[in-house]
Coordinates of C-alpha atoms and ligand atoms in Angstrom, one line a residue:
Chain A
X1 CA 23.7 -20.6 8.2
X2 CA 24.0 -16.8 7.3
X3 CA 20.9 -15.0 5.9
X4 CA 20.8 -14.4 2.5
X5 CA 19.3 -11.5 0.9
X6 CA 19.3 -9.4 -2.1
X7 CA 22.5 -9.7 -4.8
X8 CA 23.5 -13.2 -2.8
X9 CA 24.8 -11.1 0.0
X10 CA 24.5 -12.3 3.4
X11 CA 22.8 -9.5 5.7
X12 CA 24.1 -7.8 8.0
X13 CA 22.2 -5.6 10.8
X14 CA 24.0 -2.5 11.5
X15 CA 23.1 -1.8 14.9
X16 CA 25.4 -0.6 17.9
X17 CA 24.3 -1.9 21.5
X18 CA 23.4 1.3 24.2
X19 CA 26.1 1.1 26.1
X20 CA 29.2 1.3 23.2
X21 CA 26.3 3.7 21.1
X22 CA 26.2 6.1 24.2
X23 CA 29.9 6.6 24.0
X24 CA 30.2 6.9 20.1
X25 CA 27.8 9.3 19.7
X26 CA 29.3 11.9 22.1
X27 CA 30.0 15.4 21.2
X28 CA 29.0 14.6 17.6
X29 CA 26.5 16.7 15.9
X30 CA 22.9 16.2 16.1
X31 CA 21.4 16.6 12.9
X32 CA 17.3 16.4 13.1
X33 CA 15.6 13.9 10.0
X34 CA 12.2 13.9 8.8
X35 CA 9.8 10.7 9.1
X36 CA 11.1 9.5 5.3
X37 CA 14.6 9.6 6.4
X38 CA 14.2 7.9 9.3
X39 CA 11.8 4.9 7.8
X40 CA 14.7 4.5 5.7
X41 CA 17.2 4.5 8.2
X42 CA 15.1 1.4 10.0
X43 CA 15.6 -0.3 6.4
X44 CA 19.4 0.3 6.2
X45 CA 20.0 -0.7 9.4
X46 CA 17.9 -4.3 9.7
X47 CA 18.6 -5.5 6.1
X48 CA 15.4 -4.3 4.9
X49 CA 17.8 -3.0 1.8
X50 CA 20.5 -5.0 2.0
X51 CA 23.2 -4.7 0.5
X52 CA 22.9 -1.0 1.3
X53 CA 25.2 0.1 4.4
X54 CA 23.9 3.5 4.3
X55 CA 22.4 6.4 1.9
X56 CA 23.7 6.4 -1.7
X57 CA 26.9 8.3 -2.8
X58 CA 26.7 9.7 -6.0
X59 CA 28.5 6.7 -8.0
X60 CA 25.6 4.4 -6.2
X61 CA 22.9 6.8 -7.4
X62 CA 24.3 7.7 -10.9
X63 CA 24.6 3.6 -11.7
X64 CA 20.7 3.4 -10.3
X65 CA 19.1 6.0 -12.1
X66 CA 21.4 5.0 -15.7
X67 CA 21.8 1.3 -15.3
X68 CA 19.1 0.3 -12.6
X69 CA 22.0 -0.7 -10.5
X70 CA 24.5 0.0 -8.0
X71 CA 27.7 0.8 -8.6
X72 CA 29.2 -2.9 -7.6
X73 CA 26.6 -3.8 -10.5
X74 CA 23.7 -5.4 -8.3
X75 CA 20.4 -4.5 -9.4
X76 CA 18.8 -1.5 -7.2
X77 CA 16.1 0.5 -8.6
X78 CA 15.2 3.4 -6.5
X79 CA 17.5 5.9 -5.2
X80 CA 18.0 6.0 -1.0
X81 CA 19.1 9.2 -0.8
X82 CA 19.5 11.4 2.4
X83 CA 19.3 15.2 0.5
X84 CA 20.0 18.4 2.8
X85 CA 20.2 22.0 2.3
X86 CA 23.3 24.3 1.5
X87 CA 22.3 26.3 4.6
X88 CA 21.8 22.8 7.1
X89 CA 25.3 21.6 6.0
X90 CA 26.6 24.8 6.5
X91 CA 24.7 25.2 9.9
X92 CA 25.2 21.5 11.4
X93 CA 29.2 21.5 9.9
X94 CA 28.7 18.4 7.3
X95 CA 31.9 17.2 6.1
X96 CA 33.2 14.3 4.3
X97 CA 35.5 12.0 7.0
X98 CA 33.1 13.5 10.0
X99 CA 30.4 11.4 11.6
X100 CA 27.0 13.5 13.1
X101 CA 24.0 11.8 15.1
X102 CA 20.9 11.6 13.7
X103 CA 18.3 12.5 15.8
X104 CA 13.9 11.6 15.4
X105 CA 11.9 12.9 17.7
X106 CA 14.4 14.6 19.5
X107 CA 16.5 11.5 20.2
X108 CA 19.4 10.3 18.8
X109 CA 18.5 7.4 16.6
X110 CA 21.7 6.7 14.2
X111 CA 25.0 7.4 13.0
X112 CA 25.3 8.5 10.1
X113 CA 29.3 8.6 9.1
X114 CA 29.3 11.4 6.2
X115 CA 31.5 10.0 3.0
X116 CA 30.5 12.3 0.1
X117 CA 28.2 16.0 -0.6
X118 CA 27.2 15.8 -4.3
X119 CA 24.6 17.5 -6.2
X120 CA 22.2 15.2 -8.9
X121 CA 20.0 16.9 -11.3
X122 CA 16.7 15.8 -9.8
X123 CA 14.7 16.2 -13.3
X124 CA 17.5 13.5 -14.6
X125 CA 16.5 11.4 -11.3
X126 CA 12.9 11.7 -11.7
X127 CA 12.9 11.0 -15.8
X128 CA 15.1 7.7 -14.6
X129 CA 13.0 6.2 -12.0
X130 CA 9.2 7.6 -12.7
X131 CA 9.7 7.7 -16.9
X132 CA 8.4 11.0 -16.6
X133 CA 9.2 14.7 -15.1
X134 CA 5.6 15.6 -14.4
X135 CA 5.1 17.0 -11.1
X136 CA 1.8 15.6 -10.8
X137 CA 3.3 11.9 -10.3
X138 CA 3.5 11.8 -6.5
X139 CA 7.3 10.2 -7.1
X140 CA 8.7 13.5 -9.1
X141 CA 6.6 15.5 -6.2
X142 CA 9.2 14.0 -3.6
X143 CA 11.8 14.0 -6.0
X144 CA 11.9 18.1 -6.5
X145 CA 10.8 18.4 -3.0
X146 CA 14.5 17.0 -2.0
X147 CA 16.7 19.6 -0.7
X148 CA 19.5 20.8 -3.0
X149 CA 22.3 19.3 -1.4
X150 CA 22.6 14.9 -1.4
X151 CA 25.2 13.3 1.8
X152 CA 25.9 10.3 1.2
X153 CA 27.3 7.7 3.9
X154 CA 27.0 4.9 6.0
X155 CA 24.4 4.5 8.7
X156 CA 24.2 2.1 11.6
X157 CA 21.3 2.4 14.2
X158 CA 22.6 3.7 17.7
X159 CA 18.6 3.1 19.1
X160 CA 16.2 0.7 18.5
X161 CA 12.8 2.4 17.3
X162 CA 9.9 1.3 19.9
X163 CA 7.3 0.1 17.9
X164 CA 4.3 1.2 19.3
X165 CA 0.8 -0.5 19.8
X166 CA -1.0 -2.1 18.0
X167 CA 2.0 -2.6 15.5
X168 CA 4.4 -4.2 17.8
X169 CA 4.0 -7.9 16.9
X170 CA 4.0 -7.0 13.6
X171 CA 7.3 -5.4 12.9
X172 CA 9.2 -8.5 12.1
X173 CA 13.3 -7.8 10.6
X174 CA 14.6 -9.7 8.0
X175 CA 16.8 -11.7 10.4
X176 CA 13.5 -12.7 12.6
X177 CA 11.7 -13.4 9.7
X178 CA 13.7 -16.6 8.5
X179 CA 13.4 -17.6 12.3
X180 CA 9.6 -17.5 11.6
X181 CA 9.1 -19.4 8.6
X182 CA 11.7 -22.3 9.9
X183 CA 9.2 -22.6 12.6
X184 CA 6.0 -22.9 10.1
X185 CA 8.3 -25.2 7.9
X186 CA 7.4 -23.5 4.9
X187 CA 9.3 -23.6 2.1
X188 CA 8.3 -21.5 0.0
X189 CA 6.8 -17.9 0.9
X190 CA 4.6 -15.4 -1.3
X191 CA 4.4 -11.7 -0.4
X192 CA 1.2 -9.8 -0.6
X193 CA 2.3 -6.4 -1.0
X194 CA -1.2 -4.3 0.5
X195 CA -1.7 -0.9 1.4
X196 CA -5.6 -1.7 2.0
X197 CA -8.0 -3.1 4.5
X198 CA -8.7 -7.0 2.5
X199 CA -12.0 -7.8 0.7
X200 CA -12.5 -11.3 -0.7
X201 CA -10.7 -9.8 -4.5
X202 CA -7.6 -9.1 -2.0
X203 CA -7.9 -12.8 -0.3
X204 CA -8.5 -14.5 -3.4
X205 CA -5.4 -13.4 -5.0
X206 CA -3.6 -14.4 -2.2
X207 CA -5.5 -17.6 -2.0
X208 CA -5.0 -18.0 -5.8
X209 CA -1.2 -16.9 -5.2
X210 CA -0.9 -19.5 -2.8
X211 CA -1.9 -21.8 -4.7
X212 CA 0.3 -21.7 -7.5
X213 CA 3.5 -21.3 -5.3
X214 CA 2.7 -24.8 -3.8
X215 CA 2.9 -26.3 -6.8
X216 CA 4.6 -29.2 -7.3
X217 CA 5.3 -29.5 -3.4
X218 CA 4.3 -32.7 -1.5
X219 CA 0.4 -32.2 0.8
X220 CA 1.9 -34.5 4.1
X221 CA 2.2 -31.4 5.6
X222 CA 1.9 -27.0 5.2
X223 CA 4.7 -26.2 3.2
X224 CA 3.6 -22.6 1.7
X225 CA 3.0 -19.3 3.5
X226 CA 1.4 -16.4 2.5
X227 CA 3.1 -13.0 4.1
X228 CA 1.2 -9.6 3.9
X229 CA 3.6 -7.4 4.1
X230 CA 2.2 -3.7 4.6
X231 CA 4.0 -0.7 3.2
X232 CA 3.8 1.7 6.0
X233 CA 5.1 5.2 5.2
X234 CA 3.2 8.3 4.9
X235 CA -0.5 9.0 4.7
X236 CA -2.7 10.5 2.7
X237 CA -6.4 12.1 3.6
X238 CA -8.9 9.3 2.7
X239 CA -6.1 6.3 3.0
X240 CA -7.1 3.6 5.2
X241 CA -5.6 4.3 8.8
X242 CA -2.8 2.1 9.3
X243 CA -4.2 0.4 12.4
X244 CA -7.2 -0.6 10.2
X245 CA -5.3 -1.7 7.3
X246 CA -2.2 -3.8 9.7
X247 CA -5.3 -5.7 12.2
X248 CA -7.7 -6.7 9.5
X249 CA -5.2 -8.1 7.3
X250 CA -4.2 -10.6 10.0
X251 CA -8.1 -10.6 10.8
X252 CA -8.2 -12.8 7.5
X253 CA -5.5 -15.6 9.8
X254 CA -7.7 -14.7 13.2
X255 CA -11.3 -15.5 11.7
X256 CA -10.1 -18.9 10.0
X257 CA -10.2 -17.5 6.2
X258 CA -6.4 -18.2 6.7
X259 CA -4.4 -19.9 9.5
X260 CA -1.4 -20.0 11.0
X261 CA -0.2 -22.6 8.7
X262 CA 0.0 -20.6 5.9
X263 CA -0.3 -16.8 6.7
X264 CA 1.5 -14.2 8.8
X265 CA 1.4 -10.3 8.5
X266 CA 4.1 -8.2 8.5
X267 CA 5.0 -4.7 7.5
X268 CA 8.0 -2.6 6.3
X269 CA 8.4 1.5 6.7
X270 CA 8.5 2.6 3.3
X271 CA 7.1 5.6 1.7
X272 CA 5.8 4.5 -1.2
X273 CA 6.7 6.1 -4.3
X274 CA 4.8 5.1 -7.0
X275 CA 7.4 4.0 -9.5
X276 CA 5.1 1.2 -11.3
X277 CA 8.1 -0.9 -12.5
X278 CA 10.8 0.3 -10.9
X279 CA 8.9 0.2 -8.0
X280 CA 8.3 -3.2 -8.1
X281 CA 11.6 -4.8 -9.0
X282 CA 12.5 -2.5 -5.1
X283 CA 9.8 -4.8 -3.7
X284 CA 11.4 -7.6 -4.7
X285 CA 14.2 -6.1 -3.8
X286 CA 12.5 -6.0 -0.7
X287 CA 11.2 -9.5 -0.1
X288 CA 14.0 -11.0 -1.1
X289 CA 15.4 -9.4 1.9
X290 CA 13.3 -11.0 4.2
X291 CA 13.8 -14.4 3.1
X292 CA 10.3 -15.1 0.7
X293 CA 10.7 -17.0 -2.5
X294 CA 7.9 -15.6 -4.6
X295 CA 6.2 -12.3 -4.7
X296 CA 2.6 -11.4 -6.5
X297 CA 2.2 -9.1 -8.7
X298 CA -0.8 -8.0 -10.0
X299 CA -1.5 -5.8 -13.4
X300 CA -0.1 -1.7 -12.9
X301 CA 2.1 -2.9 -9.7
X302 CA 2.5 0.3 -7.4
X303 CA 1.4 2.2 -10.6
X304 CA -0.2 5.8 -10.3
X305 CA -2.7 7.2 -13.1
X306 CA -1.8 6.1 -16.6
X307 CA 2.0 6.6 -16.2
X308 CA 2.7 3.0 -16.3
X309 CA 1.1 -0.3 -19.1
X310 CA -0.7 -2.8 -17.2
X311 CA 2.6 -5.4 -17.7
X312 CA 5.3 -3.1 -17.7
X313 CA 6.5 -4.2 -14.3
X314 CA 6.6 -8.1 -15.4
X315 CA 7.9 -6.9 -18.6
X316 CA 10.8 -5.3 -16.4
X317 CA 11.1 -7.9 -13.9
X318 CA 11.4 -10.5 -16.8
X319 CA 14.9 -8.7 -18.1
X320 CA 16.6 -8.9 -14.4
X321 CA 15.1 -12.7 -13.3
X322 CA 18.3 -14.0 -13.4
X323 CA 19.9 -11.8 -10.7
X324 CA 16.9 -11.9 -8.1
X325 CA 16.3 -14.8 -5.9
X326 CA 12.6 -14.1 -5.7
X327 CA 10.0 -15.5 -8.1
X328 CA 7.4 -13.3 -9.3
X329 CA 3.9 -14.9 -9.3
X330 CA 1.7 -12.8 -11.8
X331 CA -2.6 -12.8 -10.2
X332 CA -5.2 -12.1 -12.3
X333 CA -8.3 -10.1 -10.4
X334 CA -11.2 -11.7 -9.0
X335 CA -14.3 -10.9 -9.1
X336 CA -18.4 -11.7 -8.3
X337 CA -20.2 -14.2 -10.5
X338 CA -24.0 -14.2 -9.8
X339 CA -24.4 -17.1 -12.2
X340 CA -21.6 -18.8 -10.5
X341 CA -22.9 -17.7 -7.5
X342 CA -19.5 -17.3 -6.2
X343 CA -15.8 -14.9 -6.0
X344 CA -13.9 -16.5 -9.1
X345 CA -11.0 -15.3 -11.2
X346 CA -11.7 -13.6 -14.5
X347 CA -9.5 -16.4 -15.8
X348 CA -11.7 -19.2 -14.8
X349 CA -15.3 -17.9 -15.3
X350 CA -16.8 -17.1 -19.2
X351 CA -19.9 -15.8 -17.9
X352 CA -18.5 -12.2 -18.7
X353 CA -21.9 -10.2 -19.7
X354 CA -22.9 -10.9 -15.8
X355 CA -19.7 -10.3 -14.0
X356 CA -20.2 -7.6 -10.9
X357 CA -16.3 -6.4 -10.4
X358 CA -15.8 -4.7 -7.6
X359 CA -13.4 -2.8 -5.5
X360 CA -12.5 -1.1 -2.4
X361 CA -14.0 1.7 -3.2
X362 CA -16.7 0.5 -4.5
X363 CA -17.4 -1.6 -1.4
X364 CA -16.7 2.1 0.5
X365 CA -19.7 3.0 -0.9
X366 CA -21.8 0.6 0.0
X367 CA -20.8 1.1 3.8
X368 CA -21.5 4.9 3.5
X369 CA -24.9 4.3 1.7
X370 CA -25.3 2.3 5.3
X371 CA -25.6 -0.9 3.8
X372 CA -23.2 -4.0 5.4
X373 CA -21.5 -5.1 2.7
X374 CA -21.9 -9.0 1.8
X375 CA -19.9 -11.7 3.1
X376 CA -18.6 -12.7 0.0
X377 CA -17.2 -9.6 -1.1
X378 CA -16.0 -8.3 2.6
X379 CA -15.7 -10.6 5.7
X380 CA -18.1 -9.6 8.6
X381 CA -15.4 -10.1 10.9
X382 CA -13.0 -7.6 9.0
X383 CA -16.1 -4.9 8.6
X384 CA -16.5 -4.8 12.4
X385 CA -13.0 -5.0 13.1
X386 CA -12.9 -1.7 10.2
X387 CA -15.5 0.1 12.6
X388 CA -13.8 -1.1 16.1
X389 CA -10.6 0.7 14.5
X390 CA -12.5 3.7 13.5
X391 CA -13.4 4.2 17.1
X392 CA -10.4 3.3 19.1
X393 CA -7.6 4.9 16.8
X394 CA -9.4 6.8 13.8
X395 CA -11.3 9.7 16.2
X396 CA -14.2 7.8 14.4
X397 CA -13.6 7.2 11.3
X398 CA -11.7 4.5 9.2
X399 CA -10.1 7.1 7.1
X400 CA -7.2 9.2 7.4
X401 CA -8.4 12.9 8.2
X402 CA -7.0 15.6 9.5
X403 CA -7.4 14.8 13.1
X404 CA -5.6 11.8 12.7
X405 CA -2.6 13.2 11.3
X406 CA -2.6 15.1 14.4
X407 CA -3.2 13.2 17.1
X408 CA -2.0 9.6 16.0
X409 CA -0.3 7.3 17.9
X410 CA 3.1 7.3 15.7
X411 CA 3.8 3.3 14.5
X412 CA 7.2 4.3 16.3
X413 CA 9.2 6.3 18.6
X414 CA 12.7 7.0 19.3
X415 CA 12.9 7.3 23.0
X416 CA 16.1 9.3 24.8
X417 CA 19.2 6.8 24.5
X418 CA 20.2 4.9 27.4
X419 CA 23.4 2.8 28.6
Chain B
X1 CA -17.1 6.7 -29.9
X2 CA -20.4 5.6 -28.1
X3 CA -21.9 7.7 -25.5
X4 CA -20.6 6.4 -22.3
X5 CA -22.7 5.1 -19.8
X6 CA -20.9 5.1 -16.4
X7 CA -23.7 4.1 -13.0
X8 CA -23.7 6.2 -9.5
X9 CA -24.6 3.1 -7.4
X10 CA -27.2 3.9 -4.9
X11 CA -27.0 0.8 -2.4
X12 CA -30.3 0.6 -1.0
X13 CA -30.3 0.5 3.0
X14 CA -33.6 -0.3 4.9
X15 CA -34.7 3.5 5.1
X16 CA -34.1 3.6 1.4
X17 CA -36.0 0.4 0.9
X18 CA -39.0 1.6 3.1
X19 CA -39.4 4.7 0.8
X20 CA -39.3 2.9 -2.6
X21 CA -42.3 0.6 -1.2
X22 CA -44.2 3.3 0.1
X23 CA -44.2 4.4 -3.1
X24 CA -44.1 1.5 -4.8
X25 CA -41.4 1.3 -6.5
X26 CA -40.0 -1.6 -4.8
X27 CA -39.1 -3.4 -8.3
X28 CA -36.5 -0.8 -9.0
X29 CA -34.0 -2.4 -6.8
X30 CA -31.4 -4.8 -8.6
X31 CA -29.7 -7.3 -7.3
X32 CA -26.1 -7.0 -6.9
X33 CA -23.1 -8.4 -5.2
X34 CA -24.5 -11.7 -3.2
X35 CA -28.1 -10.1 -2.0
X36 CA -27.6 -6.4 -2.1
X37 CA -30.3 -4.1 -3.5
X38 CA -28.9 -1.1 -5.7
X39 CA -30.2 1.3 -7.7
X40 CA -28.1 1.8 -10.6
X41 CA -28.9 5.7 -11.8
X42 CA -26.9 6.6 -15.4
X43 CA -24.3 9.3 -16.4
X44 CA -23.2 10.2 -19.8
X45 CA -20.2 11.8 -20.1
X46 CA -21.0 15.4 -19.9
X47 CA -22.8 14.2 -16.6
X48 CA -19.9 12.4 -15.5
X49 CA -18.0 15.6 -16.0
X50 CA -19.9 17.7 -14.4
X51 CA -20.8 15.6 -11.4
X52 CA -16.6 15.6 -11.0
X53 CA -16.3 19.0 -11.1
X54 CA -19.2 19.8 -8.6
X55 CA -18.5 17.1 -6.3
X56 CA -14.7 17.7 -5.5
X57 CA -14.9 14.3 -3.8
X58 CA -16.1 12.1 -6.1
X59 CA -14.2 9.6 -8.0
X60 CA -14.7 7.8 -11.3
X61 CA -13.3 4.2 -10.6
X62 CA -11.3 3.9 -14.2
X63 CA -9.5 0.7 -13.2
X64 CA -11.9 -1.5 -11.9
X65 CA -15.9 -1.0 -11.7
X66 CA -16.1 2.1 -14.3
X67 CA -18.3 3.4 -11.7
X68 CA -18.6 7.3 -10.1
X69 CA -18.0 6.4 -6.6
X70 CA -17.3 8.6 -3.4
X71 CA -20.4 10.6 -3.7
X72 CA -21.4 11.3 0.0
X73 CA -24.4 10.7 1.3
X74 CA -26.3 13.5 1.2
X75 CA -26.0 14.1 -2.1
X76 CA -26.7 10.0 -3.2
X77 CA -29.7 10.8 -0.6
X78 CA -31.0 13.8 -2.6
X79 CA -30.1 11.6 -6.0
X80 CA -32.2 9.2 -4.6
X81 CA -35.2 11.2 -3.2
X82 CA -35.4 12.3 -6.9
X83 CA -35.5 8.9 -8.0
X84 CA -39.0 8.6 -6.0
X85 CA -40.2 12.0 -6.9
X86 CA -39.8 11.2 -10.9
X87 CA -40.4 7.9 -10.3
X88 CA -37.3 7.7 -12.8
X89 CA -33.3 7.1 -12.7
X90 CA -33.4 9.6 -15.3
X91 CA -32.9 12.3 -12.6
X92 CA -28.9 13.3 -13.0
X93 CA -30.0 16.8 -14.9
X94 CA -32.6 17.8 -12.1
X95 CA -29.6 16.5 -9.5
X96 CA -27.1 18.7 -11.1
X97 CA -29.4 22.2 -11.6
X98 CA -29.2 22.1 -7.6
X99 CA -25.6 23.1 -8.2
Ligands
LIG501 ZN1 -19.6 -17.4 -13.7

């Protein structure tokens, strides 16, 4: 049976082999890309954004940023664009009909067969996707940091990225991923969208999320999955290091909070950008993709600031749910109950005037103050594992700093391309 | 508009704890969070402010506790030295003349 993904079309991974790669990369251009670029080449090229073949011409971005669509009319809500100066096109020989190499890390990693050079007015873009043109919304930041030239064209991979440790088993591509969850015999599968290390708010919801995907589904045997699917993309000082955040989610499975009946972890290169709404019907986009059925959403989805209403997102999401093939599961936040004694959800508990919310930064404090934080609001076994990972990949600490955008292990390479 | 009222939480760790009963102040502590001891010490908002501005990284946690969190160490340890000193959370306006 093909796979399925996003706007009912089946996906299709454009990747060459070595030895036929090797030979149609030869004497064409090499044409260096930046770590965005080439996350979104990995997602072009496994169906991560299927029905995408390559990076948007201008029709493609001109129906996204008016009609949150592409140009064949299925919803897409976030430009893929591969920008490039007048000076680069001019020095590298860009042109419509030619094909150039892409090259990451000095390797060649795709080909990228050049269809279009087109210009977009990027305050347009950024007033389309973000609903604002501040520059202080990180999403307009990359937006106007675009060079002025756009190329669009199709991509297929000429080299698969090495995924290096400890990531590897967790890079798992759309095609893989229906493999995995005919072996758990699930049925249904949430996505946890995280960019953080879990506390007990972040298992509840998926608990909770869980709980009301299984619905109506028979108890004989597991039949729902949770997936944590990571965003992995670019870092920011004071983030959680991605080694942190990608080996204590699946902690949760290891230490029995989950199991293997009904979690997995996962994670997709993706820069986030921010777009609240927008951003989340891409996730969907996104999961979809990789063959779940339901996706949680919690209140200011992928929001930043006060750009974006607490249900704007599910307000979106509600106008397109006929055309995605993913069902959004809305979470309400959890939170500590001393009366209860107990994590509960703010929808269940009325003992309001004693509720102790709390957060990951909040629980960040309490491990800098040098107090372990509680089992109830952060597992043991996840707060050791956050201090193991400070040591062996964080040059000490748990956080991003400067010395670990240094001297990181990247999540991948692109080694030298062999037949 | 009330005055707001927004705590620094100083989690109280054994060295902490020690001090507050040598001076015995041990009934201080709250309890928070499943058997954690904090001190919760007050800012209004001009303290909030300022505390923002003199602590680059310090962060007021809008969306979910309403707390000033992010304050490192040193300064929560001179917050809370105060605290014994005065014998008092009222200590935010001694805290921020050391700035
Ligand atoms: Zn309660």
């Amino acid at each position: 049976m093909a796979a399925i993904g996003h706007g009912r079309k089946p996906i299709v991974e454009r990747i060459l082999e070595p030895a036929e790669a090797v030979k149609k990369i030869q004497g064409l251009p090499q044409v260096p890309i930046r770590s965005q670029i080439a996350n979104e080449v990995i997602g072009i090229s496994y169906g991560f954004f299927s029905p995408l073949e390559g990076f948007m011409n201008s029709a493609d971005v001109d129906s996204v940023c008016k009609k949150m669509r592409l140009a064949s009319g299925v919803v897409w809500s976030i430009p893929i664009v591969f920008d490039m100066s007048d000076a680069e096109i001019g020095k590298y020989g860009i042109t419509p009909g030619k094909s150039v190499v892409l090259t990451y890390m000095g390797n060649p990693m795709a080909l990228f067969e050049v269809e279009e050079i087109f210009t977009y007015d990027k305050k347009e873009m950024a007033q389309a996707i973000y609903g604002t043109t501040e520059d202080k919304h990180p999403g307009c930041a990359r937006t106007y940091k675009y060079a002025e030239k756009f190329i669009g064209g199709k991509i297929t991979l000429v080299n698969r990225p090495k995924i290096n440790e400890p990531y590897g088993p967790y890079f798992i591509t759309p095609l893989e991923m229906r493999k995995k969850f005919e072996e758990r015999g699930w049925k249904r599968i949430v996505a946890h969208q995280t960019r953080n290390v879990p506390h007990t708010g972040h298992e509840w919801l998926m608990k909770g999320a869980w709980s009301q995907t299984y619905a109506e589904l028979p108890i004989d045997k597991p039949y729902v999955g949770v997936l944590v699917n990571a965003i992995i993309g670019e870092k920011r000082k004071g983030d959680y290091i991605d080694e942190a955040i990608i080996l204590t989610q699946d902690e949760l499975r290891k230490s029995g909070y989950f199991g293997d009946h009904n979690h997995l972890t996962s994670l997709t290169f993706w820069d986030m950008r921010y777009a609240g709404p927008k951003e989340a019907v891409f996730h969907s986009i996104l999961r979809t993709n990789l063959g779940l059925t339901h996706h949680m959403f919690g209140r200011d989805h992928a929001g930043v600031g006060t750009y974006y209403g607490a249900y704007d997102a599910h307000n979106l999401l509600a106008t397109i749910q006929d055309e995605l093939d993913i069902t959004p599961v809305y979470s309400m936040n959890w939170l500590y109950c001393p009366h209860c004694g107990e994590v509960t959800s703010e929808g269940l508990c009325n003992h309001k005037s004693e509720w102790q919310k709390f957060s990951g930064t909040l629980i960040r404090s309490i491990v800098d103050d040098g107090v372990k934080p509680p089992r109830l609001i952060f597992r043991p076994e996840v707060f050791d594992l956050v201090m193991e990972c400070a040591e062996k990949y964080g040059f000490g600490s748990p956080f991003v700093t400067d010395e670990y955008l240094e001297k990181r292990t990247p999540v991948f390479s692109i080694e030298p391309l062999k037949a | 508009m009330s005055e707001g009222k927004y705590p620094i939480n100083l989690w109280v760790n054994e060295e902490r704890y020690a001090k507050l009963q040598a001076a015995g102040l041990a009934d201080m502590c709250k309890e928070a969070m499943a058997g954690l001891k904090v001190i919760y010490v007050y800012a209004n908002d001009a303290q909030k402010d300022k505390i923002l501005q003199v602590i680059p990284q310090a962060k007021f946690d809008s969306a979910t506790t309403k707390s000033i969190e992010l304050i490192p160490r040193k300064q929560k340890d001179k917050i809370f030295d105060l605290v014994i000193q005065k014998k008092s959370i009222d200590v935010l306006d001694d805290f921020l003349k050391t700035f």
